[in-house]
Amino acid sequence: MWFKNLLVYRFTKPFTLTADEVDEKLAEKAFTPCNSQDVSSYGWTTPLGSQGSQFVHSTNGYIMVCGQKQDKILPASVVNEVLAEKLEEIKLQEDRTPGRKERTDLKEEIIFSLIPRAFTRSSKVFAYIAPEEGLLIVNAGSHNKAEELLNYLRETLGSLPVIPLKAKNVAQYAMTEWLTNGSAPQGFELGGECELRDKADDSAVIRCKNQNLCSTEINNHIQAGMFVTKLALRWVGDIEFIIDDQLTIKRLSFGDLIQDKLGEVDADSAAEQFDVDFAIMTGEFAKFIPAVVGTFGGEDTAEQDPVISSAA
């Protein structure tokens, strides 16, 4: 359950639904597996899996949800193989070569006939709503996966006024300045990994791993016109992570300080352990996320509703 990636969104209006109200709405759009002709299916499942019956898990005011997606896996090589056989059959029996439109129609017919026999692949995306903080946090390293969950949550709840969390300072400039100066902001330490891109040619990329990021070599690349688009950092609260120029946080790693907190609580069941993990994780993120945003000059609230802006 511990999140490995963070995409953070700001509510532009206060979130007023209770956990019970959210649960009721999610239950109406519960996940159902693909039927014989479905290419994919999306719906809500219980965060606790087989250990739970509710579609939300609520602790200390935080509301966790879990979206599940199932896709039919139909390799293009299989479709093309069957298509080639059909085309060869037409050529032998009718002594002609089908045109583009007929080939397209044949391909669609083949896909339709093969879908019921295709394998399925399922995946889950966890997220939680922090009403008091006005945030929605998604455990996804891809904006597409996060947006898929947000769009379905918007459809389920009827409204979801959120925008990506935005900092005042441009992230790539701030991170480049940190490496140029050879130090991270207060409360953070530089890791050993970064990605550099050329200002004049976005396709020119240098990836450094297990390196001294304050070395002359890396500084020379920056002086030559490259800027930092990804950077490994460690927060004093004992969280290591990678952050990019879109404020996407990936590869979260929780250190001994946090693990020790888990050891202080005895859980008698998987459900109780989930509740403990969720409580500790959200408590750490409540401190961690503002600290990260603070390194980039704080949150930019220009596009937010006046009620949220004044509170910020």
PDB file of C-alpha atoms in Angstrom:
ATOM      1  CA  MET A   1       0.000   0.000   0.000  1.00  0.00           C
ATOM      2  CA  TRP A   2       2.911   2.352   0.593  1.00  0.00           C
ATOM      3  CA  PHE A   3       2.965   4.796  -2.311  1.00  0.00           C
ATOM      4  CA  LYS A   4       6.029   4.625  -4.557  1.00  0.00           C
ATOM      5  CA  ASN A   5       5.060   7.594  -6.735  1.00  0.00           C
ATOM      6  CA  LEU A   6       3.233  10.856  -6.107  1.00  0.00           C
ATOM      7  CA  LEU A   7       1.220  13.055  -8.421  1.00  0.00           C
ATOM      8  CA  VAL A   8      -0.387  15.793  -6.335  1.00  0.00           C
ATOM      9  CA  TYR A   9      -3.496  17.771  -7.259  1.00  0.00           C
ATOM     10  CA  ARG A  10      -5.030  20.799  -5.560  1.00  0.00           C
ATOM     11  CA  PHE A  11      -8.789  21.112  -5.045  1.00  0.00           C
ATOM     12  CA  THR A  12      -9.945  24.480  -6.323  1.00  0.00           C
ATOM     13  CA  LYS A  13     -13.039  24.197  -4.142  1.00  0.00           C
ATOM     14  CA  PRO A  14     -13.383  22.564  -0.728  1.00  0.00           C
ATOM     15  CA  PHE A  15     -14.111  18.825  -0.819  1.00  0.00           C
ATOM     16  CA  THR A  16     -17.237  18.395   1.295  1.00  0.00           C
ATOM     17  CA  LEU A  17     -18.323  14.777   0.754  1.00  0.00           C
ATOM     18  CA  THR A  18     -17.983  12.420   3.691  1.00  0.00           C
ATOM     19  CA  ALA A  19     -16.239   9.066   3.434  1.00  0.00           C
ATOM     20  CA  ASP A  20     -19.619   7.295   3.593  1.00  0.00           C
ATOM     21  CA  GLU A  21     -20.981   9.430   0.755  1.00  0.00           C
ATOM     22  CA  VAL A  22     -17.929   8.702  -1.384  1.00  0.00           C
ATOM     23  CA  ASP A  23     -18.236   4.976  -0.619  1.00  0.00           C
ATOM     24  CA  GLU A  24     -21.869   4.968  -1.697  1.00  0.00           C
ATOM     25  CA  LYS A  25     -21.078   6.649  -5.010  1.00  0.00           C
ATOM     26  CA  LEU A  26     -18.099   4.396  -5.745  1.00  0.00           C
ATOM     27  CA  ALA A  27     -20.178   1.286  -5.045  1.00  0.00           C
ATOM     28  CA  GLU A  28     -22.450   2.288  -7.927  1.00  0.00           C
ATOM     29  CA  LYS A  29     -19.487   2.036 -10.297  1.00  0.00           C
ATOM     30  CA  ALA A  30     -17.740  -1.010  -8.873  1.00  0.00           C
ATOM     31  CA  PHE A  31     -15.269  -2.822 -11.065  1.00  0.00           C
ATOM     32  CA  THR A  32     -16.578  -5.658 -13.215  1.00  0.00           C
ATOM     33  CA  PRO A  33     -14.301  -7.819 -15.370  1.00  0.00           C
ATOM     34  CA  CYS A  34     -14.332  -7.485 -19.148  1.00  0.00           C
ATOM     35  CA  ASN A  35     -17.108  -9.395 -20.864  1.00  0.00           C
ATOM     36  CA  SER A  36     -16.465 -11.374 -24.031  1.00  0.00           C
ATOM     37  CA  GLN A  37     -16.337  -8.331 -26.324  1.00  0.00           C
ATOM     38  CA  ASP A  38     -14.930  -5.654 -23.984  1.00  0.00           C
ATOM     39  CA  VAL A  39     -11.439  -4.478 -24.811  1.00  0.00           C
ATOM     40  CA  SER A  40     -11.044  -2.933 -21.352  1.00  0.00           C
ATOM     41  CA  SER A  41     -12.985  -2.289 -18.154  1.00  0.00           C
ATOM     42  CA  TYR A  42     -12.529   0.279 -15.374  1.00  0.00           C
ATOM     43  CA  GLY A  43     -14.179   0.556 -11.978  1.00  0.00           C
ATOM     44  CA  TRP A  44     -13.675   0.897  -8.240  1.00  0.00           C
ATOM     45  CA  THR A  45     -12.472  -1.849  -5.960  1.00  0.00           C
ATOM     46  CA  THR A  46     -11.916  -2.083  -2.212  1.00  0.00           C
ATOM     47  CA  PRO A  47      -8.543  -0.650  -1.122  1.00  0.00           C
ATOM     48  CA  LEU A  48      -8.237  -3.523   1.363  1.00  0.00           C
ATOM     49  CA  GLY A  49      -8.827  -6.094  -1.364  1.00  0.00           C
ATOM     50  CA  SER A  50     -10.358  -9.332  -0.078  1.00  0.00           C
ATOM     51  CA  GLN A  51      -9.879  -8.070   3.498  1.00  0.00           C
ATOM     52  CA  GLY A  52     -12.438  -5.277   3.076  1.00  0.00           C
ATOM     53  CA  SER A  53     -15.966  -4.651   1.881  1.00  0.00           C
ATOM     54  CA  GLN A  54     -16.006  -0.844   1.562  1.00  0.00           C
ATOM     55  CA  PHE A  55     -14.878   1.093  -1.496  1.00  0.00           C
ATOM     56  CA  VAL A  56     -13.071   3.671   0.622  1.00  0.00           C
ATOM     57  CA  HIS A  57     -10.665   3.370   3.512  1.00  0.00           C
ATOM     58  CA  SER A  58     -10.813   6.317   5.882  1.00  0.00           C
ATOM     59  CA  THR A  59      -8.273   7.151   8.582  1.00  0.00           C
ATOM     60  CA  ASN A  60      -7.754  10.465  10.388  1.00  0.00           C
ATOM     61  CA  GLY A  61      -9.930  12.252   7.838  1.00  0.00           C
ATOM     62  CA  TYR A  62      -8.038  10.904   4.810  1.00  0.00           C
ATOM     63  CA  ILE A  63     -10.093   8.989   2.237  1.00  0.00           C
ATOM     64  CA  MET A  64      -8.365   6.324   0.163  1.00  0.00           C
ATOM     65  CA  VAL A  65      -9.837   4.976  -3.080  1.00  0.00           C
ATOM     66  CA  CYS A  66      -8.600   2.365  -5.539  1.00  0.00           C
ATOM     67  CA  GLY A  67      -9.313   2.184  -9.250  1.00  0.00           C
ATOM     68  CA  GLN A  68      -8.952  -1.129 -11.073  1.00  0.00           C
ATOM     69  CA  LYS A  69      -8.505  -1.571 -14.798  1.00  0.00           C
ATOM     70  CA  GLN A  70      -8.586  -4.726 -16.853  1.00  0.00           C
ATOM     71  CA  ASP A  71      -7.309  -4.853 -20.436  1.00  0.00           C
ATOM     72  CA  LYS A  72      -7.606  -7.566 -23.047  1.00  0.00           C
ATOM     73  CA  ILE A  73      -4.147  -8.423 -24.368  1.00  0.00           C
ATOM     74  CA  LEU A  74      -4.206  -9.113 -28.081  1.00  0.00           C
ATOM     75  CA  PRO A  75      -0.682  -8.986 -29.580  1.00  0.00           C
ATOM     76  CA  ALA A  76      -0.425  -7.260 -32.949  1.00  0.00           C
ATOM     77  CA  SER A  77       1.679 -10.181 -34.217  1.00  0.00           C
ATOM     78  CA  VAL A  78      -1.262 -12.578 -33.688  1.00  0.00           C
ATOM     79  CA  VAL A  79      -3.699 -10.283 -35.516  1.00  0.00           C
ATOM     80  CA  ASN A  80      -1.260  -9.778 -38.382  1.00  0.00           C
ATOM     81  CA  GLU A  81      -0.657 -13.513 -38.695  1.00  0.00           C
ATOM     82  CA  VAL A  82      -4.364 -14.279 -39.020  1.00  0.00           C
ATOM     83  CA  LEU A  83      -4.774 -11.333 -41.413  1.00  0.00           C
ATOM     84  CA  ALA A  84      -1.986 -12.645 -43.635  1.00  0.00           C
ATOM     85  CA  GLU A  85      -3.697 -16.048 -43.782  1.00  0.00           C
ATOM     86  CA  LYS A  86      -7.022 -14.427 -44.766  1.00  0.00           C
ATOM     87  CA  LEU A  87      -5.371 -12.342 -47.492  1.00  0.00           C
ATOM     88  CA  GLU A  88      -3.576 -15.386 -48.877  1.00  0.00           C
ATOM     89  CA  GLU A  89      -6.849 -17.307 -48.874  1.00  0.00           C
ATOM     90  CA  ILE A  90      -8.617 -14.531 -50.847  1.00  0.00           C
ATOM     91  CA  LYS A  91      -5.751 -14.382 -53.339  1.00  0.00           C
ATOM     92  CA  LEU A  92      -5.876 -18.151 -53.989  1.00  0.00           C
ATOM     93  CA  GLN A  93      -9.668 -18.460 -54.154  1.00  0.00           C
ATOM     94  CA  GLU A  94     -10.566 -15.201 -55.922  1.00  0.00           C
ATOM     95  CA  ASP A  95      -7.287 -14.386 -57.687  1.00  0.00           C
ATOM     96  CA  ARG A  96      -7.201 -10.807 -56.399  1.00  0.00           C
ATOM     97  CA  THR A  97      -5.480  -8.655 -53.773  1.00  0.00           C
ATOM     98  CA  PRO A  98      -7.807  -6.834 -51.340  1.00  0.00           C
ATOM     99  CA  GLY A  99      -7.546  -3.043 -51.232  1.00  0.00           C
ATOM    100  CA  ARG A 100      -6.792  -0.903 -48.196  1.00  0.00           C
ATOM    101  CA  LYS A 101     -10.403  -0.538 -47.024  1.00  0.00           C
ATOM    102  CA  GLU A 102     -11.091  -4.258 -47.312  1.00  0.00           C
ATOM    103  CA  ARG A 103      -7.876  -5.043 -45.440  1.00  0.00           C
ATOM    104  CA  THR A 104      -8.927  -2.645 -42.661  1.00  0.00           C
ATOM    105  CA  ASP A 105     -12.383  -4.235 -42.440  1.00  0.00           C
ATOM    106  CA  LEU A 106     -10.843  -7.702 -42.334  1.00  0.00           C
ATOM    107  CA  LYS A 107      -8.520  -6.653 -39.529  1.00  0.00           C
ATOM    108  CA  GLU A 108     -11.422  -5.297 -37.476  1.00  0.00           C
ATOM    109  CA  GLU A 109     -13.348  -8.542 -37.992  1.00  0.00           C
ATOM    110  CA  ILE A 110     -10.337 -10.559 -36.873  1.00  0.00           C
ATOM    111  CA  ILE A 111      -9.878  -8.466 -33.733  1.00  0.00           C
ATOM    112  CA  PHE A 112     -13.598  -8.824 -32.938  1.00  0.00           C
ATOM    113  CA  SER A 113     -13.369 -12.614 -33.319  1.00  0.00           C
ATOM    114  CA  LEU A 114     -10.192 -12.944 -31.241  1.00  0.00           C
ATOM    115  CA  ILE A 115     -11.137 -10.632 -28.336  1.00  0.00           C
ATOM    116  CA  PRO A 116     -13.190 -13.299 -26.471  1.00  0.00           C
ATOM    117  CA  ARG A 117     -10.099 -15.564 -26.392  1.00  0.00           C
ATOM    118  CA  ALA A 118      -7.601 -12.865 -25.447  1.00  0.00           C
ATOM    119  CA  PHE A 119      -5.740 -12.922 -22.140  1.00  0.00           C
ATOM    120  CA  THR A 120      -6.538 -10.214 -19.598  1.00  0.00           C
ATOM    121  CA  ARG A 121      -4.228  -8.013 -17.547  1.00  0.00           C
ATOM    122  CA  SER A 122      -5.369  -6.137 -14.447  1.00  0.00           C
ATOM    123  CA  SER A 123      -3.813  -3.191 -12.640  1.00  0.00           C
ATOM    124  CA  LYS A 124      -4.751  -0.992  -9.683  1.00  0.00           C
ATOM    125  CA  VAL A 125      -4.109   2.678  -8.939  1.00  0.00           C
ATOM    126  CA  PHE A 126      -4.448   3.942  -5.371  1.00  0.00           C
ATOM    127  CA  ALA A 127      -5.171   7.537  -4.432  1.00  0.00           C
ATOM    128  CA  TYR A 128      -6.325   9.412  -1.374  1.00  0.00           C
ATOM    129  CA  ILE A 129      -8.204  12.611  -0.708  1.00  0.00           C
ATOM    130  CA  ALA A 130      -6.945  14.950   2.013  1.00  0.00           C
ATOM    131  CA  PRO A 131      -9.953  17.272   2.578  1.00  0.00           C
ATOM    132  CA  GLU A 132      -8.336  19.398   5.290  1.00  0.00           C
ATOM    133  CA  GLU A 133      -5.259  19.995   3.153  1.00  0.00           C
ATOM    134  CA  GLY A 134      -7.301  20.413  -0.031  1.00  0.00           C
ATOM    135  CA  LEU A 135      -5.216  17.838  -1.886  1.00  0.00           C
ATOM    136  CA  LEU A 136      -5.707  14.668  -3.891  1.00  0.00           C
ATOM    137  CA  ILE A 137      -2.643  12.417  -4.080  1.00  0.00           C
ATOM    138  CA  VAL A 138      -2.321   9.665  -6.696  1.00  0.00           C
ATOM    139  CA  ASN A 139       0.156   6.802  -6.536  1.00  0.00           C
ATOM    140  CA  ALA A 140       1.132   7.018 -10.194  1.00  0.00           C
ATOM    141  CA  GLY A 141       4.319   7.872 -12.031  1.00  0.00           C
ATOM    142  CA  SER A 142       2.402   8.518 -15.259  1.00  0.00           C
ATOM    143  CA  HIS A 143       0.090  11.477 -15.814  1.00  0.00           C
ATOM    144  CA  ASN A 144      -2.018   9.313 -18.143  1.00  0.00           C
ATOM    145  CA  LYS A 145      -2.725   6.782 -15.391  1.00  0.00           C
ATOM    146  CA  ALA A 146      -3.506   9.542 -12.913  1.00  0.00           C
ATOM    147  CA  GLU A 147      -5.808  11.353 -15.331  1.00  0.00           C
ATOM    148  CA  GLU A 148      -7.629   8.101 -16.068  1.00  0.00           C
ATOM    149  CA  LEU A 149      -8.397   7.699 -12.371  1.00  0.00           C
ATOM    150  CA  LEU A 150      -9.309  11.382 -11.964  1.00  0.00           C
ATOM    151  CA  ASN A 151     -11.644  11.326 -14.955  1.00  0.00           C
ATOM    152  CA  TYR A 152     -13.451   8.251 -13.653  1.00  0.00           C
ATOM    153  CA  LEU A 153     -13.636   9.726 -10.152  1.00  0.00           C
ATOM    154  CA  ARG A 154     -15.070  12.921 -11.645  1.00  0.00           C
ATOM    155  CA  GLU A 155     -17.678  10.872 -13.519  1.00  0.00           C
ATOM    156  CA  THR A 156     -18.469   8.904 -10.349  1.00  0.00           C
ATOM    157  CA  LEU A 157     -18.792  11.862  -7.970  1.00  0.00           C
ATOM    158  CA  GLY A 158     -20.321  14.233 -10.521  1.00  0.00           C
ATOM    159  CA  SER A 159     -17.611  16.839  -9.921  1.00  0.00           C
ATOM    160  CA  LEU A 160     -13.896  16.874  -9.126  1.00  0.00           C
ATOM    161  CA  PRO A 161     -12.463  20.426  -9.242  1.00  0.00           C
ATOM    162  CA  VAL A 162      -8.733  19.699  -9.117  1.00  0.00           C
ATOM    163  CA  ILE A 163      -5.656  21.051 -10.883  1.00  0.00           C
ATOM    164  CA  PRO A 164      -2.052  19.826 -10.740  1.00  0.00           C
ATOM    165  CA  LEU A 165      -0.149  21.270  -7.803  1.00  0.00           C
ATOM    166  CA  LYS A 166       2.019  24.087  -9.126  1.00  0.00           C
ATOM    167  CA  ALA A 167       5.040  25.771  -7.559  1.00  0.00           C
ATOM    168  CA  LYS A 168       5.978  29.428  -7.876  1.00  0.00           C
ATOM    169  CA  ASN A 169       9.471  28.748  -9.218  1.00  0.00           C
ATOM    170  CA  VAL A 170      10.229  26.807 -12.407  1.00  0.00           C
ATOM    171  CA  ALA A 171      11.469  23.424 -11.207  1.00  0.00           C
ATOM    172  CA  GLN A 172      14.162  22.873 -13.825  1.00  0.00           C
ATOM    173  CA  TYR A 173      15.760  26.248 -13.098  1.00  0.00           C
ATOM    174  CA  ALA A 174      15.676  25.664  -9.350  1.00  0.00           C
ATOM    175  CA  MET A 175      17.214  22.185  -9.617  1.00  0.00           C
ATOM    176  CA  THR A 176      19.885  23.431 -12.008  1.00  0.00           C
ATOM    177  CA  GLU A 177      20.779  26.180  -9.552  1.00  0.00           C
ATOM    178  CA  TRP A 178      21.119  23.648  -6.729  1.00  0.00           C
ATOM    179  CA  LEU A 179      23.673  21.627  -8.675  1.00  0.00           C
ATOM    180  CA  THR A 180      25.482  24.769  -9.800  1.00  0.00           C
ATOM    181  CA  ASN A 181      25.801  25.868  -6.171  1.00  0.00           C
ATOM    182  CA  GLY A 182      26.627  22.338  -5.038  1.00  0.00           C
ATOM    183  CA  SER A 183      23.960  22.107  -2.343  1.00  0.00           C
ATOM    184  CA  ALA A 184      20.295  21.251  -1.882  1.00  0.00           C
ATOM    185  CA  PRO A 185      17.787  23.523  -0.093  1.00  0.00           C
ATOM    186  CA  GLN A 186      17.578  23.391   3.685  1.00  0.00           C
ATOM    187  CA  GLY A 187      16.040  20.149   4.889  1.00  0.00           C
ATOM    188  CA  PHE A 188      17.167  18.189   1.828  1.00  0.00           C
ATOM    189  CA  GLU A 189      20.311  16.469   0.602  1.00  0.00           C
ATOM    190  CA  LEU A 190      21.418  15.783  -2.969  1.00  0.00           C
ATOM    191  CA  GLY A 191      21.297  12.150  -4.053  1.00  0.00           C
ATOM    192  CA  GLY A 192      23.435  10.476  -6.659  1.00  0.00           C
ATOM    193  CA  GLU A 193      21.224  10.642  -9.724  1.00  0.00           C
ATOM    194  CA  CYS A 194      20.082  13.290 -12.189  1.00  0.00           C
ATOM    195  CA  GLU A 195      18.996  13.866 -15.764  1.00  0.00           C
ATOM    196  CA  LEU A 196      20.275  16.746 -17.882  1.00  0.00           C
ATOM    197  CA  ARG A 197      18.758  18.083 -21.102  1.00  0.00           C
ATOM    198  CA  ASP A 198      20.137  20.549 -23.606  1.00  0.00           C
ATOM    199  CA  LYS A 199      18.305  23.877 -23.738  1.00  0.00           C
ATOM    200  CA  ALA A 200      18.721  24.061 -27.508  1.00  0.00           C
ATOM    201  CA  ASP A 201      17.971  20.402 -28.289  1.00  0.00           C
ATOM    202  CA  ASP A 202      15.472  18.623 -26.042  1.00  0.00           C
ATOM    203  CA  SER A 203      16.467  15.250 -27.502  1.00  0.00           C
ATOM    204  CA  ALA A 204      20.012  15.625 -26.138  1.00  0.00           C
ATOM    205  CA  VAL A 205      19.882  13.873 -22.750  1.00  0.00           C
ATOM    206  CA  ILE A 206      22.524  12.850 -20.210  1.00  0.00           C
ATOM    207  CA  ARG A 207      21.540  10.516 -17.382  1.00  0.00           C
ATOM    208  CA  CYS A 208      23.836  10.247 -14.377  1.00  0.00           C
ATOM    209  CA  LYS A 209      23.526   7.501 -11.775  1.00  0.00           C
ATOM    210  CA  ASN A 210      25.619   6.802  -8.679  1.00  0.00           C
ATOM    211  CA  GLN A 211      27.555   9.999  -9.349  1.00  0.00           C
ATOM    212  CA  ASN A 212      28.781  12.966  -7.341  1.00  0.00           C
ATOM    213  CA  LEU A 213      26.328  15.535  -8.664  1.00  0.00           C
ATOM    214  CA  CYS A 214      28.611  18.367  -7.577  1.00  0.00           C
ATOM    215  CA  SER A 215      31.470  17.126  -9.760  1.00  0.00           C
ATOM    216  CA  THR A 216      33.247  19.344 -12.271  1.00  0.00           C
ATOM    217  CA  GLU A 217      32.080  17.123 -15.123  1.00  0.00           C
ATOM    218  CA  ILE A 218      28.390  17.648 -14.381  1.00  0.00           C
ATOM    219  CA  ASN A 219      28.926  21.344 -13.728  1.00  0.00           C
ATOM    220  CA  ASN A 220      30.628  21.642 -17.125  1.00  0.00           C
ATOM    221  CA  HIS A 221      27.534  20.214 -18.818  1.00  0.00           C
ATOM    222  CA  ILE A 222      25.386  22.805 -17.031  1.00  0.00           C
ATOM    223  CA  GLN A 223      27.728  25.615 -18.025  1.00  0.00           C
ATOM    224  CA  ALA A 224      27.539  24.361 -21.615  1.00  0.00           C
ATOM    225  CA  GLY A 225      23.778  24.975 -21.666  1.00  0.00           C
ATOM    226  CA  MET A 226      22.143  21.906 -20.129  1.00  0.00           C
ATOM    227  CA  PHE A 227      19.569  22.037 -17.344  1.00  0.00           C
ATOM    228  CA  VAL A 228      18.345  19.541 -14.749  1.00  0.00           C
ATOM    229  CA  THR A 229      15.038  17.789 -15.466  1.00  0.00           C
ATOM    230  CA  LYS A 230      15.250  15.009 -12.854  1.00  0.00           C
ATOM    231  CA  LEU A 231      17.045  14.927  -9.531  1.00  0.00           C
ATOM    232  CA  ALA A 232      17.496  12.493  -6.654  1.00  0.00           C
ATOM    233  CA  LEU A 233      16.980  14.024  -3.207  1.00  0.00           C
ATOM    234  CA  ARG A 234      16.713  12.934   0.386  1.00  0.00           C
ATOM    235  CA  TRP A 235      14.391  14.671   2.840  1.00  0.00           C
ATOM    236  CA  VAL A 236      15.471  14.962   6.482  1.00  0.00           C
ATOM    237  CA  GLY A 237      12.246  13.180   7.422  1.00  0.00           C
ATOM    238  CA  ASP A 238      13.967  10.083   5.973  1.00  0.00           C
ATOM    239  CA  ILE A 239      12.400   9.828   2.530  1.00  0.00           C
ATOM    240  CA  GLU A 240      14.509   9.400  -0.601  1.00  0.00           C
ATOM    241  CA  PHE A 241      12.966  10.160  -3.989  1.00  0.00           C
ATOM    242  CA  ILE A 242      13.365  11.342  -7.570  1.00  0.00           C
ATOM    243  CA  ILE A 243      11.600  14.538  -8.654  1.00  0.00           C
ATOM    244  CA  ASP A 244      11.242  15.864 -12.190  1.00  0.00           C
ATOM    245  CA  ASP A 245      10.545  19.261 -13.727  1.00  0.00           C
ATOM    246  CA  GLN A 246       6.769  18.614 -13.575  1.00  0.00           C
ATOM    247  CA  LEU A 247       6.944  17.986  -9.794  1.00  0.00           C
ATOM    248  CA  THR A 248       6.274  14.289 -10.346  1.00  0.00           C
ATOM    249  CA  ILE A 249       7.779  12.356  -7.446  1.00  0.00           C
ATOM    250  CA  LYS A 250       8.958   8.813  -8.153  1.00  0.00           C
ATOM    251  CA  ARG A 251      10.796   5.930  -6.516  1.00  0.00           C
ATOM    252  CA  LEU A 252       9.910   6.889  -2.966  1.00  0.00           C
ATOM    253  CA  SER A 253      11.980   5.043  -0.387  1.00  0.00           C
ATOM    254  CA  PHE A 254      11.180   5.229   3.318  1.00  0.00           C
ATOM    255  CA  GLY A 255      14.075   5.042   5.760  1.00  0.00           C
ATOM    256  CA  ASP A 256      14.556   3.632   9.242  1.00  0.00           C
ATOM    257  CA  LEU A 257      12.961   6.604  11.019  1.00  0.00           C
ATOM    258  CA  ILE A 258       9.640   5.819   9.367  1.00  0.00           C
ATOM    259  CA  GLN A 259      10.027   2.044   9.504  1.00  0.00           C
ATOM    260  CA  ASP A 260      10.615   2.303  13.267  1.00  0.00           C
ATOM    261  CA  LYS A 261       7.209   3.940  13.647  1.00  0.00           C
ATOM    262  CA  LEU A 262       5.633   0.897  12.029  1.00  0.00           C
ATOM    263  CA  GLY A 263       7.402  -1.346  14.506  1.00  0.00           C
ATOM    264  CA  GLU A 264       5.901   0.547  17.429  1.00  0.00           C
ATOM    265  CA  VAL A 265       2.369  -0.631  16.589  1.00  0.00           C
ATOM    266  CA  ASP A 266       1.179  -4.237  16.876  1.00  0.00           C
ATOM    267  CA  ALA A 267      -1.435  -5.142  14.278  1.00  0.00           C
ATOM    268  CA  ASP A 268      -3.488  -8.314  14.731  1.00  0.00           C
ATOM    269  CA  SER A 269      -4.715  -8.574  11.136  1.00  0.00           C
ATOM    270  CA  ALA A 270      -3.917  -7.487   7.588  1.00  0.00           C
ATOM    271  CA  ALA A 271      -6.726  -4.941   7.799  1.00  0.00           C
ATOM    272  CA  GLU A 272      -5.300  -3.405  10.969  1.00  0.00           C
ATOM    273  CA  GLN A 273      -1.820  -3.303   9.417  1.00  0.00           C
ATOM    274  CA  PHE A 274      -3.229  -1.537   6.366  1.00  0.00           C
ATOM    275  CA  ASP A 275      -4.834   1.046   8.646  1.00  0.00           C
ATOM    276  CA  VAL A 276      -1.555   1.594  10.516  1.00  0.00           C
ATOM    277  CA  ASP A 277       0.411   1.925   7.271  1.00  0.00           C
ATOM    278  CA  PHE A 278      -2.102   4.379   5.850  1.00  0.00           C
ATOM    279  CA  ALA A 279      -2.114   6.512   8.995  1.00  0.00           C
ATOM    280  CA  ILE A 280       1.683   6.722   9.182  1.00  0.00           C
ATOM    281  CA  MET A 281       2.124   7.286   5.448  1.00  0.00           C
ATOM    282  CA  THR A 282      -0.418  10.116   5.235  1.00  0.00           C
ATOM    283  CA  GLY A 283       1.050  11.704   8.346  1.00  0.00           C
ATOM    284  CA  GLU A 284       4.509  11.732   6.759  1.00  0.00           C
ATOM    285  CA  PHE A 285       3.208  13.037   3.435  1.00  0.00           C
ATOM    286  CA  ALA A 286       1.390  15.863   5.245  1.00  0.00           C
ATOM    287  CA  LYS A 287       4.862  17.155   6.173  1.00  0.00           C
ATOM    288  CA  PHE A 288       6.788  15.936   3.148  1.00  0.00           C
ATOM    289  CA  ILE A 289       4.669  17.453   0.343  1.00  0.00           C
ATOM    290  CA  PRO A 290       4.697  21.045   1.723  1.00  0.00           C
ATOM    291  CA  ALA A 291       8.444  20.718   2.328  1.00  0.00           C
ATOM    292  CA  VAL A 292       9.047  19.692  -1.292  1.00  0.00           C
ATOM    293  CA  VAL A 293       6.846  22.468  -2.685  1.00  0.00           C
ATOM    294  CA  GLY A 294       8.581  24.940  -0.372  1.00  0.00           C
ATOM    295  CA  THR A 295      11.940  24.223  -2.027  1.00  0.00           C
ATOM    296  CA  PHE A 296      10.465  25.606  -5.257  1.00  0.00           C
ATOM    297  CA  GLY A 297       9.271  28.857  -3.720  1.00  0.00           C
ATOM    298  CA  GLY A 298       5.993  27.573  -2.304  1.00  0.00           C
ATOM    299  CA  GLU A 299       2.711  26.844  -4.014  1.00  0.00           C
ATOM    300  CA  ASP A 300       1.450  29.007  -6.873  1.00  0.00           C
ATOM    301  CA  THR A 301      -2.191  29.644  -6.033  1.00  0.00           C
ATOM    302  CA  ALA A 302      -2.909  32.093  -8.874  1.00  0.00           C
ATOM    303  CA  GLU A 303      -5.320  29.734 -10.677  1.00  0.00           C
ATOM    304  CA  GLN A 304      -7.149  28.594  -7.573  1.00  0.00           C
ATOM    305  CA  ASP A 305     -10.491  29.625  -6.166  1.00  0.00           C
ATOM    306  CA  PRO A 306     -10.186  32.677  -3.870  1.00  0.00           C
ATOM    307  CA  VAL A 307     -11.327  30.593  -0.878  1.00  0.00           C
ATOM    308  CA  ILE A 308      -8.417  28.181  -1.360  1.00  0.00           C
ATOM    309  CA  SER A 309      -5.946  30.920  -2.193  1.00  0.00           C
ATOM    310  CA  SER A 310      -6.640  32.875   0.953  1.00  0.00           C
ATOM    311  CA  ALA A 311      -6.363  29.739   3.059  1.00  0.00           C
ATOM    312  CA  ALA A 312      -2.998  28.965   1.470  1.00  0.00           C
TER     313      ALA A 312
END
